[in-house]
PDB file of C-alpha atoms in Angstrom:
ATOM      1  CA  MET A 226      20.200   4.877  60.514  1.00  0.00           C
ATOM      2  CA  MET A 227      21.870   1.542  61.310  1.00  0.00           C
ATOM      3  CA  GLN A 228      24.543   4.141  63.155  1.00  0.00           C
ATOM      4  CA  ASN A 229      21.975   4.983  65.889  1.00  0.00           C
ATOM      5  CA  MET A 230      22.707   1.248  67.314  1.00  0.00           C
ATOM      6  CA  PHE A 231      25.841   2.259  68.205  1.00  0.00           C
ATOM      7  CA  ARG A 232      25.473   5.578  69.578  1.00  0.00           C
ATOM      8  CA  THR A 233      23.280   5.809  73.087  1.00  0.00           C
ATOM      9  CA  GLY A 234      21.092   3.183  72.701  1.00  0.00           C
ATOM     10  CA  PHE A 235      23.906   0.393  72.225  1.00  0.00           C
ATOM     11  CA  LEU A 236      24.071  -0.781  76.205  1.00  0.00           C
ATOM     12  CA  VAL A 237      20.000  -0.596  76.309  1.00  0.00           C
ATOM     13  CA  ARG A 238      19.451  -2.566  73.237  1.00  0.00           C
ATOM     14  CA  ALA A 239      22.423  -5.227  74.076  1.00  0.00           C
ATOM     15  CA  THR A 240      20.842  -5.785  77.346  1.00  0.00           C
ATOM     16  CA  HIS A 241      17.633  -5.869  75.908  1.00  0.00           C
ATOM     17  CA  THR A 242      18.617  -8.154  73.667  1.00  0.00           C
ATOM     18  CA  LEU A 243      21.275 -10.290  76.149  1.00  0.00           C
ATOM     19  CA  LEU A 244      18.420 -10.807  78.785  1.00  0.00           C
ATOM     20  CA  THR A 245      15.858 -12.173  76.010  1.00  0.00           C
ATOM     21  CA  TRP A 246      17.859 -14.625  75.062  1.00  0.00           C
ATOM     22  CA  VAL A 247      19.199 -15.664  78.416  1.00  0.00           C
ATOM     23  CA  ILE A 248      15.419 -16.041  79.922  1.00  0.00           C
ATOM     24  CA  THR A 249      14.801 -18.632  76.656  1.00  0.00           C
ATOM     25  CA  LEU A 250      17.741 -20.373  77.363  1.00  0.00           C
ATOM     26  CA  ILE A 251      16.754 -21.163  80.753  1.00  0.00           C
ATOM     27  CA  LEU A 252      13.322 -21.921  79.585  1.00  0.00           C
ATOM     28  CA  PHE A 253      14.771 -24.873  76.526  1.00  0.00           C
ATOM     29  CA  LEU A 254      17.697 -26.142  79.279  1.00  0.00           C
ATOM     30  CA  HIS A 255      15.148 -26.753  82.440  1.00  0.00           C
ATOM     31  CA  ASN A 256      12.964 -29.048  83.168  1.00  0.00           C
ATOM     32  CA  THR A 257       9.987 -27.042  81.567  1.00  0.00           C
ATOM     33  CA  ASP A 258       7.231 -27.972  78.872  1.00  0.00           C
ATOM     34  CA  LEU A 259       9.475 -27.537  76.278  1.00  0.00           C
ATOM     35  CA  ARG A 260      12.122 -29.521  77.727  1.00  0.00           C
ATOM     36  CA  LYS A 261       9.754 -32.172  77.782  1.00  0.00           C
ATOM     37  CA  CYS A 262       8.402 -31.555  74.453  1.00  0.00           C
ATOM     38  CA  GLU A 263      11.853 -31.522  72.915  1.00  0.00           C
ATOM     39  CA  GLU A 264      12.208 -35.275  75.107  1.00  0.00           C
ATOM     40  CA  ARG A 265       9.360 -37.029  73.222  1.00  0.00           C
ATOM     41  CA  GLY A 266      10.442 -35.701  70.014  1.00  0.00           C
ATOM     42  CA  GLU A 267       7.611 -33.265  69.530  1.00  0.00           C
ATOM     43  CA  LEU A 268       9.399 -30.190  68.062  1.00  0.00           C
ATOM     44  CA  LEU A 269       6.188 -27.987  67.311  1.00  0.00           C
ATOM     45  CA  LEU A 270       5.925 -25.843  70.573  1.00  0.00           C
ATOM     46  CA  PRO A 271       9.545 -25.698  70.884  1.00  0.00           C
ATOM     47  CA  VAL A 272      10.021 -24.201  67.247  1.00  0.00           C
ATOM     48  CA  LEU A 273       7.031 -21.708  67.477  1.00  0.00           C
ATOM     49  CA  PHE A 274       8.151 -20.382  70.722  1.00  0.00           C
ATOM     50  CA  PHE A 275      11.446 -20.062  69.573  1.00  0.00           C
ATOM     51  CA  LEU A 276      10.517 -18.351  66.461  1.00  0.00           C
ATOM     52  CA  LEU A 277       8.001 -15.670  68.573  1.00  0.00           C
ATOM     53  CA  VAL A 278      11.040 -14.430  70.232  1.00  0.00           C
ATOM     54  CA  VAL A 279      13.151 -14.244  67.011  1.00  0.00           C
ATOM     55  CA  LEU A 280      10.296 -12.393  66.045  1.00  0.00           C
ATOM     56  CA  SER A 281       9.622  -9.816  68.871  1.00  0.00           C
ATOM     57  CA  VAL A 282      13.674  -9.211  69.155  1.00  0.00           C
ATOM     58  CA  LEU A 283      13.162  -8.317  65.309  1.00  0.00           C
ATOM     59  CA  LEU A 284      10.376  -6.128  66.068  1.00  0.00           C
ATOM     60  CA  TYR A 285      12.192  -4.457  68.564  1.00  0.00           C
ATOM     61  CA  PHE A 286      15.411  -3.844  66.812  1.00  0.00           C
ATOM     62  CA  ALA A 287      12.723  -2.447  63.894  1.00  0.00           C
ATOM     63  CA  VAL A 288      11.061   0.111  66.191  1.00  0.00           C
ATOM     64  CA  SER A 289      14.128   1.238  67.975  1.00  0.00           C
ATOM     65  CA  LEU A 290      16.057   2.186  64.972  1.00  0.00           C
ATOM     66  CA  MET A 291      13.619   3.483  63.019  1.00  0.00           C
ATOM     67  CA  ASP A 292      12.718   6.901  61.461  1.00  0.00           C
ATOM     68  CA  PRO A 293      10.077   7.901  63.874  1.00  0.00           C
ATOM     69  CA  GLY A 294       8.917  10.892  61.716  1.00  0.00           C
ATOM     70  CA  PHE A 295      11.661  12.987  62.338  1.00  0.00           C
ATOM     71  CA  VAL A 296      11.565  16.732  60.875  1.00  0.00           C
ATOM     72  CA  LEU A 297      13.956  17.269  58.525  1.00  0.00           C
ATOM     73  CA  ALA A 298      13.100  20.110  56.859  1.00  0.00           C
ATOM     74  CA  ASP A 299      10.428  22.928  56.662  1.00  0.00           C
ATOM     75  CA  SER A 300       7.171  21.045  56.454  1.00  0.00           C
ATOM     76  CA  VAL A 301       5.375  23.590  54.221  1.00  0.00           C
ATOM     77  CA  LYS A 302       7.708  25.339  52.290  1.00  0.00           C
ATOM     78  CA  GLY A 303       7.700  29.211  50.774  1.00  0.00           C
ATOM     79  CA  SER A 304       6.961  32.983  52.263  1.00  0.00           C
ATOM     80  CA  ASN A 305       5.074  33.354  55.136  1.00  0.00           C
ATOM     81  CA  GLU A 306       1.939  35.079  53.656  1.00  0.00           C
ATOM     82  CA  GLU A 307       1.901  31.702  51.616  1.00  0.00           C
ATOM     83  CA  MET A 308       1.580  29.402  54.424  1.00  0.00           C
ATOM     84  CA  GLU A 309      -0.734  31.685  56.269  1.00  0.00           C
ATOM     85  CA  SER A 310      -2.818  32.220  53.025  1.00  0.00           C
ATOM     86  CA  MET A 311      -3.247  28.250  52.924  1.00  0.00           C
ATOM     87  CA  ILE A 312      -3.600  27.431  56.642  1.00  0.00           C
ATOM     88  CA  PRO A 313      -6.772  29.265  57.702  1.00  0.00           C
ATOM     89  CA  GLN A 314      -5.895  31.495  60.551  1.00  0.00           C
ATOM     90  CA  SER A 315      -9.304  32.160  62.210  1.00  0.00           C
ATOM     91  CA  SER A 316      -9.491  28.634  63.962  1.00  0.00           C
ATOM     92  CA  THR A 317      -6.145  27.103  63.322  1.00  0.00           C
ATOM     93  CA  PRO A 318      -2.985  27.831  66.087  1.00  0.00           C
ATOM     94  CA  ARG A 319      -0.446  30.062  63.647  1.00  0.00           C
ATOM     95  CA  LEU A 320       2.426  27.141  62.867  1.00  0.00           C
ATOM     96  CA  ARG A 321       5.740  28.040  64.738  1.00  0.00           C
ATOM     97  CA  ARG A 322       9.166  27.558  64.540  1.00  0.00           C
ATOM     98  CA  CYS A 323      11.189  25.046  67.241  1.00  0.00           C
ATOM     99  CA  GLY A 324      13.420  27.032  69.171  1.00  0.00           C
ATOM    100  CA  HIS A 325      16.103  24.215  69.041  1.00  0.00           C
ATOM    101  CA  CYS A 326      16.185  23.024  65.166  1.00  0.00           C
ATOM    102  CA  LEU A 327      14.958  26.403  63.850  1.00  0.00           C
ATOM    103  CA  LEU A 328      12.553  24.161  61.406  1.00  0.00           C
ATOM    104  CA  GLN A 329       8.631  24.822  60.569  1.00  0.00           C
ATOM    105  CA  GLN A 330       6.821  22.770  63.074  1.00  0.00           C
ATOM    106  CA  PRO A 331       3.928  20.671  61.786  1.00  0.00           C
ATOM    107  CA  MET A 332       0.536  20.697  64.075  1.00  0.00           C
ATOM    108  CA  ARG A 333       1.344  17.698  66.576  1.00  0.00           C
ATOM    109  CA  ALA A 334       5.432  17.920  66.337  1.00  0.00           C
ATOM    110  CA  LYS A 335       7.133  18.033  69.360  1.00  0.00           C
ATOM    111  CA  HIS A 336      11.011  18.583  69.754  1.00  0.00           C
ATOM    112  CA  CYS A 337      12.780  15.493  71.625  1.00  0.00           C
ATOM    113  CA  GLN A 338      15.577  16.721  73.779  1.00  0.00           C
ATOM    114  CA  THR A 339      17.041  13.280  73.549  1.00  0.00           C
ATOM    115  CA  CYS A 340      17.051  12.567  69.705  1.00  0.00           C
ATOM    116  CA  LYS A 341      18.022  16.284  69.101  1.00  0.00           C
ATOM    117  CA  HIS A 342      14.859  16.587  66.466  1.00  0.00           C
ATOM    118  CA  CYS A 343      11.148  17.522  66.016  1.00  0.00           C
ATOM    119  CA  VAL A 344       9.048  14.486  65.330  1.00  0.00           C
ATOM    120  CA  ARG A 345       6.096  14.200  63.325  1.00  0.00           C
ATOM    121  CA  ARG A 346       3.005  13.642  65.891  1.00  0.00           C
ATOM    122  CA  PHE A 347       5.138  12.982  68.726  1.00  0.00           C
ATOM    123  CA  ASP A 348       4.340  10.308  71.296  1.00  0.00           C
ATOM    124  CA  HIS A 349       6.438  10.489  73.751  1.00  0.00           C
ATOM    125  CA  HIS A 350      10.350   9.346  73.652  1.00  0.00           C
ATOM    126  CA  CYS A 351      10.704   5.822  75.156  1.00  0.00           C
ATOM    127  CA  PRO A 352      14.020   4.519  77.000  1.00  0.00           C
ATOM    128  CA  TRP A 353      12.987   0.940  76.566  1.00  0.00           C
ATOM    129  CA  ILE A 354      13.782   1.381  72.594  1.00  0.00           C
ATOM    130  CA  GLU A 355      15.615   4.746  73.303  1.00  0.00           C
ATOM    131  CA  ASN A 356      14.023   5.970  70.642  1.00  0.00           C
ATOM    132  CA  CYS A 357      10.943   8.001  70.133  1.00  0.00           C
ATOM    133  CA  VAL A 358       7.570   6.835  69.306  1.00  0.00           C
ATOM    134  CA  GLY A 359       5.952   9.152  66.231  1.00  0.00           C
ATOM    135  CA  GLU A 360       3.939   9.398  63.463  1.00  0.00           C
ATOM    136  CA  ARG A 361       6.159   6.757  61.542  1.00  0.00           C
ATOM    137  CA  ASN A 362       6.790   3.751  64.343  1.00  0.00           C
ATOM    138  CA  HIS A 363       3.875   4.371  66.637  1.00  0.00           C
ATOM    139  CA  ARG A 364       1.839   1.117  64.476  1.00  0.00           C
ATOM    140  CA  TRP A 365       4.965  -1.194  64.714  1.00  0.00           C
ATOM    141  CA  PHE A 366       5.482  -0.126  68.551  1.00  0.00           C
ATOM    142  CA  ILE A 367       1.937  -1.315  69.148  1.00  0.00           C
ATOM    143  CA  VAL A 368       2.673  -4.327  66.953  1.00  0.00           C
ATOM    144  CA  TYR A 369       6.071  -5.014  69.040  1.00  0.00           C
ATOM    145  CA  LEU A 370       4.309  -4.430  72.324  1.00  0.00           C
ATOM    146  CA  LEU A 371       1.673  -7.332  71.559  1.00  0.00           C
ATOM    147  CA  VAL A 372       4.391  -9.403  70.197  1.00  0.00           C
ATOM    148  CA  GLN A 373       6.226  -9.275  73.149  1.00  0.00           C
ATOM    149  CA  LEU A 374       3.712  -9.876  75.483  1.00  0.00           C
ATOM    150  CA  LEU A 375       2.769 -13.250  74.030  1.00  0.00           C
ATOM    151  CA  ALA A 376       6.204 -13.787  74.324  1.00  0.00           C
ATOM    152  CA  LEU A 377       6.226 -12.636  78.044  1.00  0.00           C
ATOM    153  CA  LEU A 378       2.942 -14.881  78.671  1.00  0.00           C
ATOM    154  CA  TRP A 379       3.775 -17.947  76.855  1.00  0.00           C
ATOM    155  CA  ALA A 380       7.060 -17.356  78.862  1.00  0.00           C
ATOM    156  CA  LEU A 381       5.984 -17.220  81.929  1.00  0.00           C
ATOM    157  CA  HIS A 382       3.629 -20.263  81.320  1.00  0.00           C
ATOM    158  CA  ILE A 383       6.722 -22.268  80.603  1.00  0.00           C
ATOM    159  CA  ALA A 384       8.724 -20.941  83.610  1.00  0.00           C
ATOM    160  CA  LEU A 385       5.701 -22.587  85.887  1.00  0.00           C
ATOM    161  CA  SER A 386       5.435 -25.782  84.321  1.00  0.00           C
ATOM    162  CA  GLY A 387       9.217 -26.366  85.808  1.00  0.00           C
ATOM    163  CA  ILE A 388       9.015 -25.190  89.186  1.00  0.00           C
ATOM    164  CA  SER A 389      10.314 -28.851  91.071  1.00  0.00           C
ATOM    165  CA  PRO A 390       9.020 -29.392  94.742  1.00  0.00           C
ATOM    166  CA  SER A 391      12.088 -29.717  96.907  1.00  0.00           C
ATOM    167  CA  ILE A 392      11.779 -31.313 100.797  1.00  0.00           C
ATOM    168  CA  THR A 393      12.975 -27.792 102.263  1.00  0.00           C
ATOM    169  CA  TRP A 394      12.575 -24.412 101.378  1.00  0.00           C
ATOM    170  CA  ALA A 395      16.484 -23.638 100.792  1.00  0.00           C
ATOM    171  CA  LEU A 396      16.503 -27.047  98.532  1.00  0.00           C
ATOM    172  CA  TRP A 397      13.966 -25.490  96.670  1.00  0.00           C
ATOM    173  CA  ILE A 398      15.173 -22.207  96.048  1.00  0.00           C
ATOM    174  CA  ARG A 399      18.366 -23.859  95.196  1.00  0.00           C
ATOM    175  CA  VAL A 400      17.577 -25.888  92.267  1.00  0.00           C
ATOM    176  CA  ASN A 401      14.456 -23.840  90.755  1.00  0.00           C
ATOM    177  CA  GLY A 402      16.670 -20.563  91.283  1.00  0.00           C
ATOM    178  CA  PHE A 403      17.337 -19.201  88.049  1.00  0.00           C
ATOM    179  CA  LEU A 404      13.642 -19.770  86.593  1.00  0.00           C
ATOM    180  CA  LEU A 405      12.577 -17.971  90.100  1.00  0.00           C
ATOM    181  CA  ALA A 406      14.548 -15.331  88.658  1.00  0.00           C
ATOM    182  CA  ALA A 407      13.239 -15.892  85.211  1.00  0.00           C
ATOM    183  CA  LEU A 408       9.779 -15.567  86.445  1.00  0.00           C
ATOM    184  CA  ALA A 409      10.274 -12.442  88.328  1.00  0.00           C
ATOM    185  CA  VAL A 410      11.844 -10.647  85.176  1.00  0.00           C
ATOM    186  CA  VAL A 411       8.763 -11.925  83.014  1.00  0.00           C
ATOM    187  CA  GLY A 412       6.340 -11.207  85.592  1.00  0.00           C
ATOM    188  CA  ILE A 413       8.102  -7.430  85.450  1.00  0.00           C
ATOM    189  CA  PHE A 414       7.636  -7.667  82.030  1.00  0.00           C
ATOM    190  CA  SER A 415       4.463  -8.907  81.412  1.00  0.00           C
ATOM    191  CA  VAL A 416       3.055  -6.354  83.977  1.00  0.00           C
ATOM    192  CA  VAL A 417       4.771  -3.269  81.895  1.00  0.00           C
ATOM    193  CA  ALA A 418       4.081  -4.631  78.757  1.00  0.00           C
ATOM    194  CA  VAL A 419       0.484  -4.522  79.353  1.00  0.00           C
ATOM    195  CA  MET A 420      -0.412  -1.533  80.733  1.00  0.00           C
ATOM    196  CA  LEU A 421       1.712   0.184  77.948  1.00  0.00           C
ATOM    197  CA  LEU A 422      -0.410  -1.785  75.228  1.00  0.00           C
ATOM    198  CA  GLY A 423      -3.809  -0.841  77.320  1.00  0.00           C
ATOM    199  CA  ILE A 424      -2.771   2.892  77.246  1.00  0.00           C
ATOM    200  CA  HIS A 425      -1.258   3.243  73.960  1.00  0.00           C
ATOM    201  CA  LEU A 426      -4.727   1.281  72.681  1.00  0.00           C
ATOM    202  CA  TYR A 427      -7.070   3.490  74.496  1.00  0.00           C
ATOM    203  CA  LEU A 428      -5.243   6.766  72.986  1.00  0.00           C
ATOM    204  CA  VAL A 429      -5.390   5.352  69.375  1.00  0.00           C
ATOM    205  CA  SER A 430      -8.791   4.659  69.610  1.00  0.00           C
ATOM    206  CA  ILE A 431      -9.775   8.425  70.751  1.00  0.00           C
ATOM    207  CA  ASN A 432      -7.085   9.675  68.205  1.00  0.00           C
ATOM    208  CA  CYS A 433      -4.796  11.249  70.558  1.00  0.00           C
ATOM    209  CA  THR A 434      -1.189  11.315  71.901  1.00  0.00           C
ATOM    210  CA  THR A 435       1.030  10.643  75.485  1.00  0.00           C
ATOM    211  CA  TRP A 436       1.971  13.918  75.195  1.00  0.00           C
ATOM    212  CA  GLU A 437      -1.136  15.855  74.280  1.00  0.00           C
ATOM    213  CA  PHE A 438      -2.965  13.840  76.833  1.00  0.00           C
ATOM    214  CA  MET A 439      -0.583  14.227  79.396  1.00  0.00           C
ATOM    215  CA  SER A 440       0.008  18.338  78.504  1.00  0.00           C
ATOM    216  CA  ARG A 441      -3.171  19.618  76.956  1.00  0.00           C
ATOM    217  CA  HIS A 442      -3.049  22.485  79.000  1.00  0.00           C
ATOM    218  CA  ARG A 443       0.073  23.621  77.584  1.00  0.00           C
ATOM    219  CA  ILE A 444      -0.224  22.401  73.718  1.00  0.00           C
ATOM    220  CA  ALA A 445      -1.730  25.884  71.909  1.00  0.00           C
ATOM    221  CA  TYR A 446      -4.226  24.400  69.459  1.00  0.00           C
ATOM    222  CA  LEU A 447      -5.984  22.038  72.470  1.00  0.00           C
ATOM    223  CA  LYS A 448      -5.889  24.551  76.129  1.00  0.00           C
ATOM    224  CA  ASN A 449      -8.388  26.159  74.228  1.00  0.00           C
ATOM    225  CA  CYS A 450     -10.414  23.104  73.873  1.00  0.00           C
ATOM    226  CA  GLY A 451     -12.982  21.408  76.285  1.00  0.00           C
ATOM    227  CA  ASP A 452     -11.690  18.843  78.566  1.00  0.00           C
ATOM    228  CA  GLU A 453     -13.689  16.287  76.424  1.00  0.00           C
ATOM    229  CA  GLU A 454     -12.987  17.551  72.770  1.00  0.00           C
ATOM    230  CA  ASN A 455     -10.525  16.359  70.916  1.00  0.00           C
ATOM    231  CA  PRO A 456     -10.609  17.865  67.414  1.00  0.00           C
ATOM    232  CA  PHE A 457      -8.823  14.980  65.865  1.00  0.00           C
ATOM    233  CA  ASP A 458     -11.514  12.164  66.853  1.00  0.00           C
ATOM    234  CA  ARG A 459     -13.047  10.490  64.304  1.00  0.00           C
ATOM    235  CA  GLY A 460     -15.017   8.051  66.085  1.00  0.00           C
ATOM    236  CA  VAL A 461     -13.153   3.961  67.402  1.00  0.00           C
ATOM    237  CA  PHE A 462     -13.432   2.609  63.747  1.00  0.00           C
ATOM    238  CA  CYS A 463     -12.139   5.766  61.735  1.00  0.00           C
ATOM    239  CA  ASN A 464      -9.800   6.440  64.041  1.00  0.00           C
ATOM    240  CA  MET A 465      -7.839   2.400  64.613  1.00  0.00           C
ATOM    241  CA  TRP A 466      -8.573   2.257  60.547  1.00  0.00           C
ATOM    242  CA  ASP A 467      -6.364   5.613  59.875  1.00  0.00           C
ATOM    243  CA  PHE A 468      -3.922   4.500  62.627  1.00  0.00           C
ATOM    244  CA  PHE A 469      -3.108   0.518  61.271  1.00  0.00           C
ATOM    245  CA  CYS A 470      -4.228   0.299  57.945  1.00  0.00           C
ATOM    246  CA  ILE A 471      -3.159   3.780  56.297  1.00  0.00           C
ATOM    247  CA  CYS A 472       0.519   4.593  55.728  1.00  0.00           C
ATOM    248  CA  ARG A 473       0.967   8.123  55.171  1.00  0.00           C
ATOM    249  CA  THR A 474       2.432  11.478  56.113  1.00  0.00           C
ATOM    250  CA  VAL A 475      -0.735  13.238  58.031  1.00  0.00           C
ATOM    251  CA  ALA A 476      -1.505  16.868  57.162  1.00  0.00           C
ATOM    252  CA  TRP A 477      -3.051  17.582  61.107  1.00  0.00           C
ATOM    253  CA  GLU A 478      -3.409  21.429  60.522  1.00  0.00           C
ATOM    254  CA  GLN A 479      -6.135  20.638  57.901  1.00  0.00           C
ATOM    255  CA  THR A 480      -8.334  18.097  60.396  1.00  0.00           C
ATOM    256  CA  TYR A 481      -7.827  20.567  62.941  1.00  0.00           C
ATOM    257  CA  ASP A 482      -9.325  23.203  60.799  1.00  0.00           C
ATOM    258  CA  ARG A 483     -12.365  21.031  59.330  1.00  0.00           C
ATOM    259  CA  ASN A 484     -13.582  19.744  63.183  1.00  0.00           C
ATOM    260  CA  THR A 485     -12.633  22.766  65.317  1.00  0.00           C
ATOM    261  CA  PRO A 486     -15.712  25.329  65.150  1.00  0.00           C
ATOM    262  CA  ASN A 487     -15.073  28.649  63.245  1.00  0.00           C
ATOM    263  CA  SER A 488     -14.004  31.506  66.026  1.00  0.00           C
ATOM    264  CA  VAL A 489     -15.179  34.344  63.965  1.00  0.00           C
TER     265      VAL A 489
END
């Protein structure tokens, strides 16, 4: 798993980490609330902010390097007759083999062209973490987004506190140049984090993935359902509870069969 860090995602991860610590250093060195607290000997807020940044970086690498739920072997072993007898064919679409890795694809799995694997409960391939978001790391991806957003909003407040007035615009830009650059970067990432967190929390609340939401008309087990019908939706509370509190591999074929009206 660790070797993933040194493949295609190394540059993205290194850039993210470097940018995080450069901005943190700018906030500590300029005349911001953090610097003022340090000068007064009040170290609680600087330490808490530093620990929050460290936590966000650790979560970033955890989600980035984690197995998202790669399908490495056939999900159902045995003959085709055994597979068909286990899963009722009257209401559940037939299981299919992936045309790329030639493995039996569980329901809600999709092959990722970038990762070269099928991923269970595939959500999307995230270029930010250079990894897929799937059944095993999706909840941690949302936790990371929440922690990252808290760190970004706090950094935004700190950067604003360090902006100093000047006599002329040229002098003002020269004095606050680094803080303004940090503000721009933090502001952009804050907007992205808010949008991603909001979208993913909504999708989790209805037990839907980004891939299913965007490509519903092309997915065999969804294209024949009604526009507002989701065979995996068990209600907001149950969806949230299952997603955040229950860590297990789910046989989505059974859930689909229970919640889809029999076509016969």
